[in-house]
CSV table of C-alpha atoms and ligand atoms in Angstrom, one decimal:
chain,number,residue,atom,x,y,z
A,7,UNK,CA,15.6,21.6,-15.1
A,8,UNK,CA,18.0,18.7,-14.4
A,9,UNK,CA,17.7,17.0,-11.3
A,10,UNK,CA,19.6,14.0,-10.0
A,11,UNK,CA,17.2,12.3,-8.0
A,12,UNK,CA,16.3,8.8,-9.1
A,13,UNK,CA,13.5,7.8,-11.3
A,14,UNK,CA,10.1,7.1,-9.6
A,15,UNK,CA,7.3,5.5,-10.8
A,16,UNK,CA,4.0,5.7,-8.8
A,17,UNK,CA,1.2,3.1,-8.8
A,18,UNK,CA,-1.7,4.4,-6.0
A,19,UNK,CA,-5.2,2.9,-6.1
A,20,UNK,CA,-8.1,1.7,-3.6
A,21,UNK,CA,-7.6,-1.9,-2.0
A,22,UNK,CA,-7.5,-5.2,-4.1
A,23,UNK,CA,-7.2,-3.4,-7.0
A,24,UNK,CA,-4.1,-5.1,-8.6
A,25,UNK,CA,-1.2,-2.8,-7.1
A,26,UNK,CA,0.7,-5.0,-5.7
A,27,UNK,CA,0.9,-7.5,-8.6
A,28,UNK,CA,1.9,-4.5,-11.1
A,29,UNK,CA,3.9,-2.8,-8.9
A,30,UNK,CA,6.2,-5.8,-8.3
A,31,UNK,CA,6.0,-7.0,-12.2
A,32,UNK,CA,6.8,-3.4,-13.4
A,33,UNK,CA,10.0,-2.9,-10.5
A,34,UNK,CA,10.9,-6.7,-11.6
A,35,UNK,CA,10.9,-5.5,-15.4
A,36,UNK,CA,12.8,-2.5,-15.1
A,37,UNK,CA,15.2,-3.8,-12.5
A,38,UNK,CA,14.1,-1.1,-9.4
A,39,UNK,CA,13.3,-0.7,-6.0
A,40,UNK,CA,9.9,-1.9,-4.7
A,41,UNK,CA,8.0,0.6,-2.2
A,42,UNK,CA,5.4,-1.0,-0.6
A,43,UNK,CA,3.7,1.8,1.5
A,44,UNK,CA,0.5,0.1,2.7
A,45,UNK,CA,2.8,-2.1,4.2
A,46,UNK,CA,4.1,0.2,6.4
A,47,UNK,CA,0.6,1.1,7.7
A,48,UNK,CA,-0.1,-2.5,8.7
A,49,UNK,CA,3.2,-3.1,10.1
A,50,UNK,CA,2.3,-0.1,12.0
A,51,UNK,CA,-1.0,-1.3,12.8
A,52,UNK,CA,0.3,-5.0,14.1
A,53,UNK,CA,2.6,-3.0,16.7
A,54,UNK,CA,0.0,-0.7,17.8
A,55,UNK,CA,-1.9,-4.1,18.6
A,56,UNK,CA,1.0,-5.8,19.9
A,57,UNK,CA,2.2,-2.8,22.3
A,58,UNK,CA,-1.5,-2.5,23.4
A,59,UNK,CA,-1.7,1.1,21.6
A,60,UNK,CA,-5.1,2.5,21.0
A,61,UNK,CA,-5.7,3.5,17.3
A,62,UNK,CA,-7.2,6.6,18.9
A,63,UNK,CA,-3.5,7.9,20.7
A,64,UNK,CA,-2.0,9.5,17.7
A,65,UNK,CA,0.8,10.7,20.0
A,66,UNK,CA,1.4,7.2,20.9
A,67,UNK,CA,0.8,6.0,17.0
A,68,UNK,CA,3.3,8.8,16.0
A,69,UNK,CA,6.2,7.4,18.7
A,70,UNK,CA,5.9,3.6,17.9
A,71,UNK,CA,6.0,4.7,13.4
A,72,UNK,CA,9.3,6.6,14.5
A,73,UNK,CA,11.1,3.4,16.2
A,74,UNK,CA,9.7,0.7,14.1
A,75,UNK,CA,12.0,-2.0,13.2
A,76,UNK,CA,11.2,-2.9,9.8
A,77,UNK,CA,12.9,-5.1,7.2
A,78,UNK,CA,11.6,-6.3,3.5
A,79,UNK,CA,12.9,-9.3,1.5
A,80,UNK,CA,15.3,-8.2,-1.2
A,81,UNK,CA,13.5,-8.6,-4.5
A,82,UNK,CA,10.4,-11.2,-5.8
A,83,UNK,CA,11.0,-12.2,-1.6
A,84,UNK,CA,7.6,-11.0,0.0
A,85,UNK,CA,8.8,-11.5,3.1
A,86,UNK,CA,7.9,-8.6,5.8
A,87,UNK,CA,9.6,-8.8,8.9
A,88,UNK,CA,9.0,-6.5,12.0
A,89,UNK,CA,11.9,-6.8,14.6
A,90,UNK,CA,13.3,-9.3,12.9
A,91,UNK,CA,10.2,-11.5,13.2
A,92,UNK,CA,8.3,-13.0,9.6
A,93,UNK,CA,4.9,-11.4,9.7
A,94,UNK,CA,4.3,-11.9,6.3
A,95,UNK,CA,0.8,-13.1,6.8
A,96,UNK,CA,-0.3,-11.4,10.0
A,97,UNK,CA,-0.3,-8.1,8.0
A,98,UNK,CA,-2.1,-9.4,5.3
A,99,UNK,CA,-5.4,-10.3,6.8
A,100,UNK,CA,-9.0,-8.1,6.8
A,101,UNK,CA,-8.6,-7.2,10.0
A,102,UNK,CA,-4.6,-6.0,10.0
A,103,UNK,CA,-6.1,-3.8,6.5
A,104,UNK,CA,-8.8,-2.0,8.2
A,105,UNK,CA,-5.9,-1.4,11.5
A,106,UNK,CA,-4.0,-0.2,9.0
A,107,UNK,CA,-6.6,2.0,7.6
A,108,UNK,CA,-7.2,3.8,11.2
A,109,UNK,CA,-3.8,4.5,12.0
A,110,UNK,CA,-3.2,5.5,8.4
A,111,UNK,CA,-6.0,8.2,8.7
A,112,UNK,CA,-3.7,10.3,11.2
A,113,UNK,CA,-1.9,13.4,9.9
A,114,UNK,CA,1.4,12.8,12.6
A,115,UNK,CA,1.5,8.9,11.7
A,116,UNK,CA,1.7,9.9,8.0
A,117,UNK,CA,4.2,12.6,8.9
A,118,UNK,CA,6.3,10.2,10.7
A,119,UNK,CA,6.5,8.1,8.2
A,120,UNK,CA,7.0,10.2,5.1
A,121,UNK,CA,11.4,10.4,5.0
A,122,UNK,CA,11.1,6.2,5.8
A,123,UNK,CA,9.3,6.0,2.3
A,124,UNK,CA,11.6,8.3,0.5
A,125,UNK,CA,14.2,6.8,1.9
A,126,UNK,CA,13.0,3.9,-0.3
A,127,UNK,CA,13.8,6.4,-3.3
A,128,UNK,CA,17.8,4.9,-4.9
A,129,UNK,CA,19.1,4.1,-8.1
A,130,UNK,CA,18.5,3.1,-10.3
A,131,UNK,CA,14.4,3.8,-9.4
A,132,UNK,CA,11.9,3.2,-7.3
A,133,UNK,CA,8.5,1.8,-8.2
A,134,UNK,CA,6.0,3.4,-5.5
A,135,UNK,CA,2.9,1.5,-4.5
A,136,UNK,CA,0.1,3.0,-2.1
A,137,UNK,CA,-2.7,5.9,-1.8
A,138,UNK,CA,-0.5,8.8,-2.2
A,139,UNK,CA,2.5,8.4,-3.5
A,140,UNK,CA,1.9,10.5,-6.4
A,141,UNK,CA,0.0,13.2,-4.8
A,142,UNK,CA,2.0,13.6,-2.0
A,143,UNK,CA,5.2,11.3,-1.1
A,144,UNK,CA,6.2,11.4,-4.8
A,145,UNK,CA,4.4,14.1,-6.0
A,146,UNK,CA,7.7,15.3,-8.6
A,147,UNK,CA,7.3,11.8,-10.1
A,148,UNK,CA,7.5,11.7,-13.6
A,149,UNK,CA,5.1,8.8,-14.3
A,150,UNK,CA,1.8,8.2,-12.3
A,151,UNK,CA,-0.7,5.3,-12.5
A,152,UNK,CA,-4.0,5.1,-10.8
A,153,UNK,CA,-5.2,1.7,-10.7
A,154,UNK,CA,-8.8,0.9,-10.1
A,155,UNK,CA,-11.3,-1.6,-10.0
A,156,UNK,CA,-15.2,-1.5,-8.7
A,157,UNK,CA,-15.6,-2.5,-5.5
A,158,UNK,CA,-18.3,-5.9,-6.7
A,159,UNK,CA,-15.0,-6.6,-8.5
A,160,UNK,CA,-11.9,-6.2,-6.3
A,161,UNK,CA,-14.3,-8.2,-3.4
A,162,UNK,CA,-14.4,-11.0,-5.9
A,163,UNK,CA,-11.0,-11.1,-7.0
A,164,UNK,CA,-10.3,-11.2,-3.0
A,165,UNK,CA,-12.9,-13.9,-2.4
A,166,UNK,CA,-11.4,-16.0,-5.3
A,167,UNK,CA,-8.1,-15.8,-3.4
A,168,UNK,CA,-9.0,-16.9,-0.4
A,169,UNK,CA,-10.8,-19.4,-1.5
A,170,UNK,CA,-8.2,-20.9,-3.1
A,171,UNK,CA,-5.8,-20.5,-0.2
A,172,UNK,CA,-9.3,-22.7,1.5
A,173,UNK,CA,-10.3,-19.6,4.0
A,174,UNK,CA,-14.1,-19.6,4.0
A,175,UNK,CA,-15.1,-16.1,3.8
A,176,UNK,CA,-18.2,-14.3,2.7
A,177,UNK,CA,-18.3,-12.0,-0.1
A,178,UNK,CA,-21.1,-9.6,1.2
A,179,UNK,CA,-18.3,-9.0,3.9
A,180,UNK,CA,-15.8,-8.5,1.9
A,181,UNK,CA,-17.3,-6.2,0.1
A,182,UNK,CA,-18.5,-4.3,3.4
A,183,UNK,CA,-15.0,-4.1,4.2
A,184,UNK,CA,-14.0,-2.7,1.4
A,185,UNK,CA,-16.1,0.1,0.9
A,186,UNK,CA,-15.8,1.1,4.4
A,187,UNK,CA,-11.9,0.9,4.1
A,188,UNK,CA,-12.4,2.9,0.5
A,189,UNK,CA,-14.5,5.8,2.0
A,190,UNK,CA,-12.7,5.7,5.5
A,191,UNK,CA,-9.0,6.5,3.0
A,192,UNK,CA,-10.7,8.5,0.4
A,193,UNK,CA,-12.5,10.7,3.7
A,194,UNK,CA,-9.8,11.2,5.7
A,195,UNK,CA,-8.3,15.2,5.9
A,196,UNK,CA,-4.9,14.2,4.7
A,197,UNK,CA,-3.2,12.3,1.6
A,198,UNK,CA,-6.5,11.0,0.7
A,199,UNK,CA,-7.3,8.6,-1.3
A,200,UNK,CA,-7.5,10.3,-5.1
A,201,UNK,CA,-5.8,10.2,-8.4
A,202,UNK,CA,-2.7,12.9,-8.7
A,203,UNK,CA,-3.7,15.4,-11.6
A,204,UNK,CA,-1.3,14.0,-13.7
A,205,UNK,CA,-1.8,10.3,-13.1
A,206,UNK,CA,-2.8,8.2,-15.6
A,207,UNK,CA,-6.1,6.0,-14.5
A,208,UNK,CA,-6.4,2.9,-15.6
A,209,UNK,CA,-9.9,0.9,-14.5
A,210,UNK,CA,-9.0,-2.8,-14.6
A,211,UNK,CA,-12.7,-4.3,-13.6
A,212,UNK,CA,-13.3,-5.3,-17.0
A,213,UNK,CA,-9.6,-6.5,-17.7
A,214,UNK,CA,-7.4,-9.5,-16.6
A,215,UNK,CA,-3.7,-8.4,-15.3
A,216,UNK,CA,-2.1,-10.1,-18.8
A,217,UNK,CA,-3.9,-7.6,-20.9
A,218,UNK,CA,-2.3,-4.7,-19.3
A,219,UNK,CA,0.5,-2.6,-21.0
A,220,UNK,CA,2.4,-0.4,-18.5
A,221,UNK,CA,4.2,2.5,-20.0
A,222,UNK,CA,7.4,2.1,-21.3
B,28,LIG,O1,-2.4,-1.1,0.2
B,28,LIG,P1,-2.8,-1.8,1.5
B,28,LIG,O2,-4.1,-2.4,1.4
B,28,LIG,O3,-1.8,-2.7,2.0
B,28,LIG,O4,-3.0,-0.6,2.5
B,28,LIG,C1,-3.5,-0.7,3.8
B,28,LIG,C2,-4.0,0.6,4.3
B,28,LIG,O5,-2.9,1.5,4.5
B,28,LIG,C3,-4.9,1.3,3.3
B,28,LIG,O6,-6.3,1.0,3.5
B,28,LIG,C4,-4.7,2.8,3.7
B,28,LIG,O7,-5.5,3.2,4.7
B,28,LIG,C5,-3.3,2.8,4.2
B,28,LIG,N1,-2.4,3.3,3.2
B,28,LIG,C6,-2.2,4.7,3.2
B,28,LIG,N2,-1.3,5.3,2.3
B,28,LIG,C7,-0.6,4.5,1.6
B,28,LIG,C8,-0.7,3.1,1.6
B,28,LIG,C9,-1.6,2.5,2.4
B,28,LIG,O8,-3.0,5.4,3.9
B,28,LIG,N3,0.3,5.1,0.8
């Protein structure tokens, strides 16, 4: 059957597990949108914070998704800006990731914020990034990629990077923090974390980003 709807390209996976890098690379490539869903979460998760919202009120989770004043920059911009403020970084720490993780684990936030990420969905495509865009936000997709990485890995690809940027961290936390924000999204009763049936899954702990051929 012919349908009109624009291409879409999903790219789910655990945390740290090269999404991001792909997802942008592969959108830059093919000249489409960028979908950054776990972004959402920890915008979500920074205004729950700010507005002194428990991550326990789902009610109250649920009204702050639906009025969230979001805005991303246009293209290889990372910029992340919630009410027209740069939070670029703030949602990129441990701590925003594992906010992001609790309010994420509630059915009514991820209702709330389902049409905002098809929304995301023009022409002339839309590369999808997160934990369930091809099961469930993008489930008619035509192409699906499940990126992955052991844990021991994807902690010291993390460590590297911060490193570099001179944070001192530990890996044996980062590596707590990750399997506890792996099980806590692969757990949770709705969209878990999990490969669509028809995704293809590619396990990158053995391979640097350069090696990897995405589908043409
Ligand atoms: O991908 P990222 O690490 O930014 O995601 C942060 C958190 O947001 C994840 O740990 C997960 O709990 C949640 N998330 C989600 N569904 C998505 C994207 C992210 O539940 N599609």
């Amino acid at each position: 059957m012919l349908d009109n709807k624009p291409p879409v390209l999903t790219i789910d996976g655990p945390g740290g597990a090269g999404k991001g890098t792909i997802s942008r690379l592969a959108a830059g490539k093919l000249g489409w949108h960028y979908l950054d869903s776990g972004a959402l979460y920890r915008l979500l998760g920074l205004s729950a914070t700010e507005h002194g919202t428990s991550v326990d009120d789902e009610t109250g989770l649920c009204e702050l998704a639906l009025s969230l004043q979001i805005r991303f920059g246009a293209g290889q911009d990372e910029s992340v800006y919630l009410d027209e403020r740069e939070v670029s970084h703030l949602i990129r720490t441990e701590q925003a990731g594992t906010m992001a993780s609790k309010v994420a684990a509630w059915p009514g936030v991820r209702a709330a914020l389902l049409d905002r990420q098809r929304r995301f969905r023009q022409m002339p495509g839309l590369v999808a990034d997160g934990r369930d865009m091809g099961t469930v936000v993008f489930s008619d997709a035509a192409r699906k990629i499940f990126l992955t990485a052991s844990a021991e890995e994807r902690a010291e690809r993390r460590y590297k990077q911060l490193i570099a940027k001179g944070i001192d961290v530990k890996i044996g936390d980062l590596l707590a923090d990750i399997q506890t924000r792996d099980e806590r999204d692969s757990q949770r009763a709705v969209a878990p974390l999990k490969p669509a049936d028809d995704a293809v899954v590619v396990d990158t702990t053995a391979v640097s980003y350069t090696h990897l051929t995405l589908p043409t």
